[in-house]
Short mmCIF file of C-alpha atoms and ligand atoms in Angstrom, two decimals:
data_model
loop_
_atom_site.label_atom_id
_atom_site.label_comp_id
_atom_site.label_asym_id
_atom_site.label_seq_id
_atom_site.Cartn_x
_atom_site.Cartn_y
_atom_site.Cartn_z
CA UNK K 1 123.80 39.14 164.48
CA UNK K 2 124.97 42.60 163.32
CA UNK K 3 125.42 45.36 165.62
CA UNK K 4 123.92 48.42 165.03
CA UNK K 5 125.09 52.28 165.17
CA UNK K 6 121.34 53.34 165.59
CA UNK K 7 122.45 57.09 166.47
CA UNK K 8 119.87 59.64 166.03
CA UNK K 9 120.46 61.04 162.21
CA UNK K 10 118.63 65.34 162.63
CA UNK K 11 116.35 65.71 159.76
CA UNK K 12 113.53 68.10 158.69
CA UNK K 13 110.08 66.01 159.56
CA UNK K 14 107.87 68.00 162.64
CA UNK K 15 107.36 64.65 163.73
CA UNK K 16 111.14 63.91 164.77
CA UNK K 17 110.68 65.30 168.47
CA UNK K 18 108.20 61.64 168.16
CA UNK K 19 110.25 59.55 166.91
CA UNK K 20 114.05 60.19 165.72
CA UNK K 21 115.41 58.56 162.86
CA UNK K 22 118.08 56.39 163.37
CA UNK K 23 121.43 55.01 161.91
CA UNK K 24 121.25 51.63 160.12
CA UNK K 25 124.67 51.01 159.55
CA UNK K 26 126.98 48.66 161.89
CA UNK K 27 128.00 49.90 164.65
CA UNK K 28 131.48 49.88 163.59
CA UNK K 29 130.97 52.07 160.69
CA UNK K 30 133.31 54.71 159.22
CA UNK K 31 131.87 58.04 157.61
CA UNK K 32 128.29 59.37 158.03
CA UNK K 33 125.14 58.01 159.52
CA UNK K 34 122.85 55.90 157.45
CA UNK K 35 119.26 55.46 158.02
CA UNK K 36 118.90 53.11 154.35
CA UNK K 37 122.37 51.93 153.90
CA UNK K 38 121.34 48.81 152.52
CA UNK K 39 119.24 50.52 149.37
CA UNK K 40 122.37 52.51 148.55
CA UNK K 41 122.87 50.41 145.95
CA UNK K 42 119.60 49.87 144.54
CA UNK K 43 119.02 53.64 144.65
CA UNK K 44 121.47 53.77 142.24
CA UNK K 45 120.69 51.21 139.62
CA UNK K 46 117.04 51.66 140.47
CA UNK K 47 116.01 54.32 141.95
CA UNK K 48 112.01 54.63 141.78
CA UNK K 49 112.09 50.84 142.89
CA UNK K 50 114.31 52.19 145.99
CA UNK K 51 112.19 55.05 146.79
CA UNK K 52 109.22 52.77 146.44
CA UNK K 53 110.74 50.11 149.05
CA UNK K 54 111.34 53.48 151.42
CA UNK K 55 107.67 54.46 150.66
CA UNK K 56 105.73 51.54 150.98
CA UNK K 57 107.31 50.14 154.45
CA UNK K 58 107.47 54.13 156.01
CA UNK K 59 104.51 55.48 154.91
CA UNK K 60 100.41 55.06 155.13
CA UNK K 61 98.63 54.94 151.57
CA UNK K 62 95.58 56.62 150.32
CA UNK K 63 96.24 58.82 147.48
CA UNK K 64 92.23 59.05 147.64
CA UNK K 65 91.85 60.31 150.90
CA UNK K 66 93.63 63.84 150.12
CA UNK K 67 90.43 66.29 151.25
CA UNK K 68 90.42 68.21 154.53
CA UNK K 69 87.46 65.58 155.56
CA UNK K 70 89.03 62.67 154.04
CA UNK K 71 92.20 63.00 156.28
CA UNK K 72 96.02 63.12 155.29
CA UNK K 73 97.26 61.54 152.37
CA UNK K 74 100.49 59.30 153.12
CA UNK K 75 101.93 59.73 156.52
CA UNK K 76 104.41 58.41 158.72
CA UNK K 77 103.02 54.50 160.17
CA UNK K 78 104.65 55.43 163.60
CA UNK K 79 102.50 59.05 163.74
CA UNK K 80 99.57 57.19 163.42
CA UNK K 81 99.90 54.95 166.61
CA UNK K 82 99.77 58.48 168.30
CA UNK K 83 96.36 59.26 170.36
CA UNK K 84 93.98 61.49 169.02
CA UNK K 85 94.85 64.42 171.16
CA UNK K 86 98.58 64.15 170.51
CA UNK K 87 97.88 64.24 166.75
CA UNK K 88 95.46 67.46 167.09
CA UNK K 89 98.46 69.06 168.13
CA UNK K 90 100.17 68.13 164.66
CA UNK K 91 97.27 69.52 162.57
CA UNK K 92 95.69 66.08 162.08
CA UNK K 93 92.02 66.22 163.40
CA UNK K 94 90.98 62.84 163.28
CA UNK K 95 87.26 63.51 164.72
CA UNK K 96 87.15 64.97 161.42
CA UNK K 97 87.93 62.05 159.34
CA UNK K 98 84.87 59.39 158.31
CA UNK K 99 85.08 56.45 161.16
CA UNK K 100 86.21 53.98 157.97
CA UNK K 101 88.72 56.04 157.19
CA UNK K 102 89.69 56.24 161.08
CA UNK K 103 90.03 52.65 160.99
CA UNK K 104 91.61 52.25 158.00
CA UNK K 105 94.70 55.08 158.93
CA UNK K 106 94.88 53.11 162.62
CA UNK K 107 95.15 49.58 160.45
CA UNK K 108 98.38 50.86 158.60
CA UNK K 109 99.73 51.80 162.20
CA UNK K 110 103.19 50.07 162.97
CA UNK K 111 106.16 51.49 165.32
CA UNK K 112 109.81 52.89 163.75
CA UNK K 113 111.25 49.65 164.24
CA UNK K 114 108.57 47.44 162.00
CA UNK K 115 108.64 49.48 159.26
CA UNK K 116 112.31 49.76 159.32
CA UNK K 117 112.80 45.86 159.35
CA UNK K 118 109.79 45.89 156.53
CA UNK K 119 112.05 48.28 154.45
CA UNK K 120 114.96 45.51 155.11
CA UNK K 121 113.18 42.61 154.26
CA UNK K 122 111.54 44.02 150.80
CA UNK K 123 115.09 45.48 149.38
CA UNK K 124 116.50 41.21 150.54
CA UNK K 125 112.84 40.18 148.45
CA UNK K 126 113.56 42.42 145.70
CA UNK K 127 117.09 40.80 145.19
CA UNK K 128 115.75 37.75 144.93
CA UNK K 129 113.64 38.22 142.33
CA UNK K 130 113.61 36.63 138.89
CA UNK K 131 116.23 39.04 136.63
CA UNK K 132 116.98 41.56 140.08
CA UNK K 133 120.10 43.39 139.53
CA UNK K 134 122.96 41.91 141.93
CA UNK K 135 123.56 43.54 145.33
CA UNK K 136 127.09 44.56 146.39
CA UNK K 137 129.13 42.82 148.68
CA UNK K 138 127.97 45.09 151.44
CA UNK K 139 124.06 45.00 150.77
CA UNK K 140 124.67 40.80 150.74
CA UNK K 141 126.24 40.59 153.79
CA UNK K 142 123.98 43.10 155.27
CA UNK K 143 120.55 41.41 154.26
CA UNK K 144 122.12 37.98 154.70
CA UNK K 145 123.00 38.78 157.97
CA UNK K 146 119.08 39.95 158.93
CA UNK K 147 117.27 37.58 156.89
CA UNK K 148 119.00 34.47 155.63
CA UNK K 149 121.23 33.23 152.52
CA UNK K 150 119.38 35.34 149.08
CA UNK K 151 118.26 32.43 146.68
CA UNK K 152 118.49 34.45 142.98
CA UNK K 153 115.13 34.12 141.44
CA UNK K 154 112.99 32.92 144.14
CA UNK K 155 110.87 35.04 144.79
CA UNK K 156 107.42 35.47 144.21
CA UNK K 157 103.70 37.04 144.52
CA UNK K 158 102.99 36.36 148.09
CA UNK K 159 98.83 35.74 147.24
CA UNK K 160 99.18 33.98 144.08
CA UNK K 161 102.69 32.09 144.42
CA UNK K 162 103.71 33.01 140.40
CA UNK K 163 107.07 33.86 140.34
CA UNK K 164 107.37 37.84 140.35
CA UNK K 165 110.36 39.17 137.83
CA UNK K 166 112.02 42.32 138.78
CA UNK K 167 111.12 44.05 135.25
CA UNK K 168 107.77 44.62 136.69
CA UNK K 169 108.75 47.18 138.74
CA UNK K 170 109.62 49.60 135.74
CA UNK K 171 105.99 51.18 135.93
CA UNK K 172 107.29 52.22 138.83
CA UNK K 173 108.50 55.76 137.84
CA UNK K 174 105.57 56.71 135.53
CA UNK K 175 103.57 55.79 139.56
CA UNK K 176 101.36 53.01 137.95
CA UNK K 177 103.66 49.78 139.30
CA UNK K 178 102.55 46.26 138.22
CA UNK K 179 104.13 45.39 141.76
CA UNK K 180 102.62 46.27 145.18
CA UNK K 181 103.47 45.87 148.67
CA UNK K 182 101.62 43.09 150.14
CA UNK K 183 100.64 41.58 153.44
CA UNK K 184 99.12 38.37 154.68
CA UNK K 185 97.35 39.59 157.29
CA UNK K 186 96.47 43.30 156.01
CA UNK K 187 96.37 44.83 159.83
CA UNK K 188 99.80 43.94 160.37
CA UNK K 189 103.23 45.55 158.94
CA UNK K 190 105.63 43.89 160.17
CA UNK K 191 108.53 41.98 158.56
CA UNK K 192 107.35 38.12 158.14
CA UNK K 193 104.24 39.44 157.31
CA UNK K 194 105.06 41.04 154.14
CA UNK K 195 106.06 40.77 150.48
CA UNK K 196 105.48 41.82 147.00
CA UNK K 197 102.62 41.00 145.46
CA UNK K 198 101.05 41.17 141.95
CA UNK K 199 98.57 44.95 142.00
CA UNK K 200 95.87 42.72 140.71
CA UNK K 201 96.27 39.94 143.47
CA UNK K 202 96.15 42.93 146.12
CA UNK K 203 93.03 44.57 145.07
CA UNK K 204 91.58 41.39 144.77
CA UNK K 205 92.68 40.18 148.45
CA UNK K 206 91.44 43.31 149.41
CA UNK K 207 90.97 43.83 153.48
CA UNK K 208 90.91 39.66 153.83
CA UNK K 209 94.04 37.67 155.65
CA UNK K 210 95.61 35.76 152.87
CA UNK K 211 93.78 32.67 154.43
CA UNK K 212 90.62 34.25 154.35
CA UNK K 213 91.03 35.07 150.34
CA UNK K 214 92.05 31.76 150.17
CA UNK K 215 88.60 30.45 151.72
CA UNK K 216 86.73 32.58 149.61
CA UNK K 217 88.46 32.02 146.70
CA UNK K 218 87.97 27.86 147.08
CA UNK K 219 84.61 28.29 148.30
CA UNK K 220 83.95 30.39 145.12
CA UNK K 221 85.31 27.11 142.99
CA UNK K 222 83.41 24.95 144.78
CA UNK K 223 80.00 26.81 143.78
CA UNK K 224 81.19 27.45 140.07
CA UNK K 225 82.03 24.06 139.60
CA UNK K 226 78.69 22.21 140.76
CA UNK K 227 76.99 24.48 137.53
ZN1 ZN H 1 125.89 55.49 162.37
ZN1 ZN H 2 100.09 37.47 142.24
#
């Protein structure tokens, strides 16, 4: 197993006397600190697909909850394990917020360390989709070493199981992706617990487990085909 650097890397967010960011590069390393070493290539050859990895396994969504009453709109997953009176300090009132809303900001909780493995295990996912660019030798190793051997072209929609090809991911820039980040059991974000799914297969699994859409979904048959 790969040995980290993990040294604190200074940067600009309030919320880094919380939680510091840290180096993600081996321990061994020349140069400067990395927190994302292993997108460094994809941020290259695709950079709103990086970014989105970054996005989706750092931050909370909501684009709809952006009102003073509705709460923040994306923030850090770690900030929100934080108690209430911690985060009043930080300008976040949550006794403000609508209970739902509560629950849903607490649901996308996870610590540094999850959604840093999340980010690791999407870019490996990514690679292994049907017509992904190649990583470098570096990004290989490095993935290969956290995860296991990349199979080119295996990977796909986590709720439905239909292969998922890379080129989906170019709505990504114009912010209206075919691709989402998914997870079987919605209340957790952790690394085996998530993947990219089809947009339309997440809306439709909604809040459920993947087990629980499952259920519905054969229970559903089962009705529709007794008419
Ligand atoms: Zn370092
Ligand atoms: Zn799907």
């Amino acid at each position: 197993m790969l040995h980290l650097c993990l040294a604190v890397i200074p940067s600009r967010s309030r919320f880094d006397a919380l939680q510091p960011r840290l180096c993600q590069l081996p321990s061994d390393h020349d140069g400067k600190h990395s927190e994302f070493p292993f997108l460094k290539h994809l941020l290259k050859s695709h950079p709103a697909v990086a970014k989105k990895i970054v996005r989706d396994s750092i931050m909370t969504t909501g684009a709809a909850w952006k009102s003073e009453e509705a709460g923040p709109n994306r923030i850090l997953r770690w900030v929100m394990l934080l108690p209430d009176e911690t985060l009043l300090e930080y300008g976040i009132n949550m006794n403000n917020l609508k209970p739902q809303v509560v629950a849903k900001l607490r649901d996308k909780a996870a610590t540094y360390e999850e959604c840093i493995q999340v980010a690791k295990r999407l870019t490996w996912t990514a690679y292994q989709m049907p017509g992904s660019p190649e990583p470098d030798a570096f990004t290989k190793d490095y993935l290969e070493d956290h995860f296991s051997t990349m199979i080119p072209g295996s990977t796909s929609c986590l709720i439905c199981l239909e292969p998922l090809p890379f080129t989906l991911f170019s709505g990504a820039a114009r912010g209206k992706a075919a691709i989402e980040t998914g997870h079987m059991n919605p209340r957790h974000h952790d690394a085996t617990n998530v993947g990219f799914v089809h947009r339309e297969c997440n809306i439709a699994q909604g809040n459920k487990t993947l087990q629980e859409f499952y259920d519905w979904i054969a229970a559903i048959l089962e009705r529709a085909n007794k008419i």
